[in-house]
Coordinates of N, CA and C in Angstrom, one line a residue:
M25 N 13.7 -6.4 -34.5 CA 14.0 -7.6 -33.4 C 13.6 -7.1 -32.0
R26 N 13.0 -7.7 -31.3 CA 12.6 -7.5 -30.0 C 13.8 -7.7 -28.9
Q27 N 14.0 -6.7 -28.3 CA 15.2 -6.5 -27.2 C 14.5 -6.9 -26.0
K28 N 15.4 -7.6 -25.2 CA 15.0 -8.3 -24.1 C 15.2 -7.1 -22.8
M29 N 14.1 -7.4 -21.9 CA 14.3 -6.1 -20.7 C 15.5 -6.6 -19.9
K30 N 16.2 -5.6 -19.4 CA 17.2 -5.9 -18.4 C 16.6 -6.1 -16.9
K31 N 17.1 -7.0 -16.3 CA 16.9 -7.3 -14.8 C 17.4 -6.0 -13.9
I32 N 16.1 -5.9 -13.3 CA 16.7 -4.7 -12.1 C 17.4 -5.2 -10.8
N33 N 18.8 -4.6 -10.5 CA 19.3 -5.3 -9.6 C 18.6 -4.7 -8.2
V34 N 18.1 -5.5 -7.5 CA 17.3 -5.3 -6.1 C 18.3 -5.2 -4.8
S35 N 19.4 -6.1 -5.1 CA 20.4 -6.6 -4.1 C 20.7 -5.6 -2.9
T36 N 20.7 -4.3 -3.5 CA 21.1 -3.3 -2.5 C 19.9 -2.4 -1.9
W37 N 18.6 -2.8 -2.3 CA 17.6 -1.9 -2.1 C 17.3 -2.4 -0.6
K38 N 16.6 -1.3 0.2 CA 16.3 -1.6 1.5 C 15.0 -0.9 1.8
E39 N 14.2 -1.3 3.0 CA 12.8 -0.9 3.0 C 13.0 0.5 3.6
I40 N 12.0 1.2 2.8 CA 11.8 2.9 3.4 C 10.2 3.0 3.3
G41 N 9.7 3.7 4.2 CA 8.4 4.0 4.2 C 8.1 5.3 3.3
L42 N 6.9 5.2 3.0 CA 6.4 6.2 1.8 C 6.4 7.7 2.5
K43 N 6.0 7.6 3.8 CA 6.1 8.9 4.5 C 7.4 9.7 4.3
E44 N 8.5 8.8 4.5 CA 9.6 9.6 4.4 C 10.2 10.1 3.1
I45 N 9.6 9.6 2.0 CA 9.8 9.8 0.8 C 8.8 11.0 0.3
F46 N 7.6 11.0 0.7 CA 6.4 11.9 0.3 C 5.9 12.5 1.6
D47 N 5.4 13.6 1.3 CA 4.3 14.6 2.0 C 3.2 14.1 1.5
I48 N 2.3 13.4 2.3 CA 1.0 12.9 1.7 C 0.0 13.7 2.5
H49 N -0.7 14.7 1.7 CA -1.8 15.2 2.3 C -2.8 15.7 1.2
P50 N -4.1 16.2 1.6 CA -5.1 16.3 0.6 C -4.6 17.3 -0.5
T51 N -5.2 17.1 -1.7 CA -5.1 18.0 -2.8 C -6.0 19.3 -2.4
K52 N -5.5 20.5 -3.2 CA -6.4 21.8 -2.9 C -7.5 21.4 -3.9
S53 N -8.7 21.9 -3.2 CA -10.0 21.7 -4.0 C -10.7 23.2 -3.7
Y54 N -11.7 23.3 -4.7 CA -12.5 24.6 -4.8 C -13.7 24.4 -3.3
K55 N -14.0 23.2 -3.3 CA -15.1 22.9 -2.3 C -16.3 23.7 -2.7
Y56 N -16.5 23.3 -4.0 CA -17.9 23.7 -4.8 C -18.7 22.5 -4.9
T57 N -20.0 22.7 -5.2 CA -20.8 21.5 -5.5 C -20.4 21.3 -6.9
N58 N -20.9 19.9 -7.5 CA -20.3 19.5 -8.8 C -21.1 20.5 -9.7
K59 N -22.2 21.0 -9.3 CA -23.1 22.0 -10.4 C -22.2 23.3 -10.7
D60 N -21.6 23.7 -9.6 CA -20.5 24.9 -9.9 C -19.3 24.6 -10.3
L61 N -18.8 23.3 -10.0 CA -17.3 23.0 -10.5 C -17.2 22.4 -11.8
L62 N -18.2 21.3 -12.1 CA -18.0 20.8 -13.6 C -18.7 21.8 -14.6
N63 N -18.0 21.7 -15.6 CA -18.5 22.3 -17.2 C -18.7 21.4 -18.0
I64 N -19.8 21.4 -19.0 CA -19.7 20.5 -20.2 C -18.6 20.9 -21.0
D65 N -18.3 22.1 -21.2 CA -17.1 22.5 -22.0 C -15.7 22.7 -21.4
G66 N -15.7 22.0 -20.1 CA -14.6 22.3 -19.4 C -13.2 21.7 -19.9
V67 N -12.3 22.1 -19.5 CA -10.9 21.7 -19.9 C -9.7 21.1 -19.2
N68 N -10.0 21.4 -17.7 CA -9.2 21.0 -16.6 C -9.8 19.8 -15.9
P69 N -9.1 18.7 -16.0 CA -9.7 17.7 -15.3 C -9.9 17.7 -13.9
V70 N -11.0 17.2 -13.4 CA -11.3 17.4 -11.7 C -11.0 15.9 -11.6
I71 N -10.3 15.6 -10.5 CA -10.0 14.1 -9.9 C -10.8 14.0 -8.4
G72 N -11.6 13.1 -8.7 CA -12.4 12.7 -7.6 C -12.4 11.4 -7.2
N73 N -13.3 11.0 -6.2 CA -13.3 9.5 -5.5 C -13.9 8.7 -6.3
S74 N -13.1 8.4 -7.5 CA -13.6 7.4 -8.7 C -12.2 6.4 -8.9
A75 N -12.6 5.2 -9.1 CA -11.6 4.1 -9.5 C -11.7 3.8 -10.8
Y76 N -12.5 4.9 -11.4 CA -12.6 4.7 -13.2 C -12.2 5.9 -13.7
N77 N -11.6 5.7 -15.0 CA -11.2 6.8 -15.8 C -10.1 7.6 -15.2
N78 N -9.1 7.1 -14.8 CA -8.0 7.7 -14.0 C -8.3 8.6 -13.0
G79 N -9.6 8.4 -12.2 CA -9.9 9.3 -11.2 C -11.0 10.8 -11.6
I80 N -10.9 10.7 -13.0 CA -11.3 11.9 -13.5 C -13.0 11.9 -13.6
I81 N -13.6 12.8 -12.7 CA -15.0 12.8 -12.7 C -15.7 13.7 -13.7
G82 N -14.9 14.6 -14.3 CA -15.4 15.5 -15.1 C -14.3 16.7 -15.4
Y83 N -14.8 17.8 -15.9 CA -13.8 18.8 -16.6 C -14.5 20.2 -16.0
S84 N -13.5 20.9 -15.6 CA -13.9 22.4 -15.2 C -13.2 23.5 -16.2
N85 N -13.6 24.6 -16.0 CA -13.1 25.8 -16.5 C -12.4 26.6 -15.5
L86 N -12.2 26.1 -14.3 CA -11.8 26.8 -13.2 C -10.2 26.4 -13.6
D87 N -9.4 27.3 -12.9 CA -7.8 27.1 -13.1 C -7.5 25.6 -12.2
N88 N -6.6 25.0 -12.6 CA -6.0 23.8 -11.8 C -5.6 24.2 -10.5
T89 N -5.9 23.4 -9.5 CA -5.3 23.6 -8.2 C -3.9 22.8 -8.0
E90 N -3.7 21.9 -8.8 CA -2.4 21.0 -8.4 C -1.6 21.1 -10.0
D91 N -0.3 21.1 -9.9 CA 0.6 20.7 -11.1 C 0.9 19.5 -11.7
G92 N 0.6 18.7 -11.1 CA 0.6 17.2 -11.7 C 2.0 16.8 -11.2
N93 N 2.4 15.6 -11.9 CA 3.6 14.9 -11.5 C 3.6 14.3 -10.2
I94 N 2.3 13.8 -9.8 CA 2.1 13.2 -8.4 C 1.2 12.1 -8.4
I95 N 1.2 11.3 -7.4 CA 0.3 10.2 -7.2 C -0.8 10.5 -6.2
T96 N -2.0 10.3 -6.8 CA -2.9 10.5 -5.9 C -4.1 9.2 -5.6
F97 N -4.7 9.4 -4.5 CA -5.5 8.5 -4.2 C -6.6 8.9 -3.2
S98 N -7.9 8.3 -3.5 CA -8.9 8.7 -2.6 C -8.9 8.0 -1.1
D99 N -9.3 8.7 -0.3 CA -9.1 8.4 1.2 C -10.7 7.6 1.6
T100 N -11.4 7.5 0.9 CA -13.0 7.3 0.9 C -13.5 6.1 0.3
T101 N -12.8 5.9 -0.7 CA -13.2 4.6 -1.8 C -12.1 3.4 -1.7
S102 N -12.3 2.6 -2.7 CA -11.6 1.4 -2.7 C -10.2 1.7 -3.2
S103 N -9.4 0.5 -2.9 CA -7.7 0.7 -3.1 C -7.5 0.9 -4.5
E104 N -8.3 0.8 -5.5 CA -8.3 0.8 -6.8 C -8.2 2.3 -7.4
A105 N -8.6 3.4 -6.3 CA -8.6 4.6 -6.8 C -7.3 5.3 -6.6
I106 N -6.3 4.8 -7.1 CA -4.9 5.2 -6.9 C -4.3 5.4 -8.4
F107 N -3.8 6.7 -8.7 CA -3.4 7.0 -9.8 C -2.1 7.9 -10.0
Y108 N -1.6 8.1 -11.0 CA -0.3 8.9 -11.4 C -1.0 9.8 -12.1
K109 N -0.9 11.2 -11.8 CA -1.2 12.4 -12.5 C 0.2 13.2 -13.2
K110 N 0.1 13.0 -14.4 CA 1.2 13.6 -15.0 C 0.8 15.2 -15.4
N111 N -0.3 15.5 -15.6 CA -0.5 16.9 -16.0 C -1.3 17.5 -14.8
G112 N -1.6 18.8 -14.8 CA -2.2 19.6 -13.7 C -3.7 19.1 -13.9
F113 N -4.3 19.4 -12.7 CA -5.8 19.1 -12.4 C -6.4 19.8 -11.2
I114 N -7.7 19.6 -11.1 CA -8.2 20.1 -9.9 C -8.6 19.1 -8.9
G115 N -8.3 19.3 -7.6 CA -8.4 18.3 -6.6 C -9.9 18.3 -6.6
Y116 N -10.3 17.3 -5.5 CA -11.6 17.0 -5.2 C -11.7 16.8 -3.6
P117 N -12.6 17.2 -2.8 CA -12.5 16.7 -1.3 C -12.0 15.2 -1.2
H118 N -11.2 14.7 -0.1 CA -11.0 13.5 0.2 C -9.8 12.8 -1.0
I119 N -9.2 13.6 -1.8 CA -8.4 13.2 -2.7 C -6.9 13.5 -2.4
Q120 N -6.0 12.7 -1.8 CA -4.8 12.8 -1.3 C -3.7 12.8 -2.2
G121 N -2.6 13.7 -2.1 CA -1.6 13.6 -3.1 C -0.5 13.2 -2.4
M122 N 0.5 12.5 -3.2 CA 1.7 12.2 -2.6 C 2.9 13.0 -3.1
Y123 N 3.2 14.2 -2.3 CA 4.3 15.1 -2.7 C 5.6 14.8 -2.5
P124 N 6.5 14.6 -3.4 CA 7.9 14.0 -3.0 C 8.6 15.3 -2.2
R125 N 9.2 14.8 -1.1 CA 10.0 15.8 -0.3 C 11.3 16.1 -0.9
E126 N 11.9 17.0 -0.6 CA 12.8 17.9 -1.1 C 13.8 17.0 -1.5
K127 N 14.4 16.2 -0.5 CA 15.7 15.3 -0.7 C 15.3 14.2 -1.9
Y128 N 14.1 14.0 -2.2 CA 13.8 12.8 -3.3 C 12.9 13.6 -4.3
N129 N 13.2 14.8 -4.6 CA 12.3 15.3 -5.7 C 12.9 15.2 -7.2
N130 N 13.3 14.2 -7.5 CA 13.9 13.8 -8.8 C 13.1 12.7 -9.5
W131 N 11.8 12.7 -9.3 CA 10.6 11.8 -9.9 C 10.5 12.2 -11.3
N132 N 10.2 11.3 -12.3 CA 9.8 11.4 -13.5 C 8.7 10.5 -13.9
E133 N 8.0 10.6 -14.9 CA 6.8 9.9 -15.2 C 7.0 8.5 -15.1
Y134 N 8.2 7.8 -15.6 CA 8.4 6.5 -15.5 C 8.6 6.0 -13.9
S135 N 9.4 6.9 -13.2 CA 9.7 6.4 -11.7 C 8.3 6.2 -10.9
Y136 N 7.5 7.3 -11.4 CA 6.0 7.3 -10.5 C 5.0 6.0 -11.1
L137 N 5.3 5.9 -12.4 CA 4.6 4.7 -12.9 C 5.0 3.2 -12.3
F138 N 6.6 3.2 -12.1 CA 6.9 2.0 -11.3 C 6.6 2.0 -9.9
L139 N 6.7 3.0 -9.3 CA 6.0 3.1 -8.0 C 4.6 2.7 -7.7
L140 N 3.9 3.2 -8.8 CA 2.5 3.2 -8.6 C 2.1 1.6 -8.9
A141 N 3.0 0.8 -9.8 CA 2.8 -0.6 -10.0 C 2.8 -1.3 -8.6
I142 N 4.0 -0.8 -7.9 CA 4.5 -1.6 -6.6 C 3.2 -1.4 -5.6
I143 N 2.7 0.1 -5.5 CA 1.7 0.5 -4.5 C 0.6 -0.6 -4.7
K144 N -0.1 -0.5 -6.0 CA -1.1 -1.1 -6.3 C -1.1 -2.5 -5.9
K145 N 0.2 -3.3 -6.2 CA 0.4 -4.6 -6.0 C 0.4 -5.0 -4.6
A146 N 0.9 -4.1 -3.8 CA 1.0 -4.0 -2.3 C -0.3 -4.0 -1.6
V147 N -1.2 -3.0 -2.0 CA -2.6 -2.7 -1.5 C -3.4 -3.9 -2.1
A148 N -3.4 -4.3 -3.1 CA -4.2 -5.6 -3.6 C -4.0 -6.6 -2.7
S149 N -2.7 -6.9 -2.3 CA -2.3 -8.2 -1.7 C -2.8 -7.9 0.0
L150 N -2.9 -6.6 0.4 CA -3.4 -6.4 1.7 C -5.0 -6.8 1.7
F151 N -5.8 -6.6 0.7 CA -7.3 -6.9 0.6 C -7.6 -8.1 -0.1
K152 N -6.6 -9.1 -0.5 CA -6.8 -10.1 -1.0 C -7.6 -11.2 0.0
V153 N -8.9 -11.7 -0.6 CA -9.7 -12.5 0.1 C -9.5 -14.1 -0.2
S154 N -9.0 -14.9 0.8 CA -8.7 -16.0 0.4 C -10.0 -17.2 0.4

């Protein structure tokens, strides 16, 4: 039997800026050329300026520069390049990370995915052409 989803009570919600909840700054990157960064047999994902493949542009054998459990976005490409990164990865130039401020550091995968859906909808509505 299929269960019905419960409605979320938003009556007590208030507007809050993302910068109040998150410290938004560039991810760490190696600043190598792709030739030196990406490996055919690489195991660690490299997140780049792509709206495809969850932002993964390839894999590397270098150590991850980020721990994961953050939202990333490109500051040079389309609004579709916004993703939740559950696991560690290697940053790339122009990839921004949304790092929760200590007061709000209780995010999990589901709360990030919920927020990601809201952000994507809001960004899409900003760029909607009539």
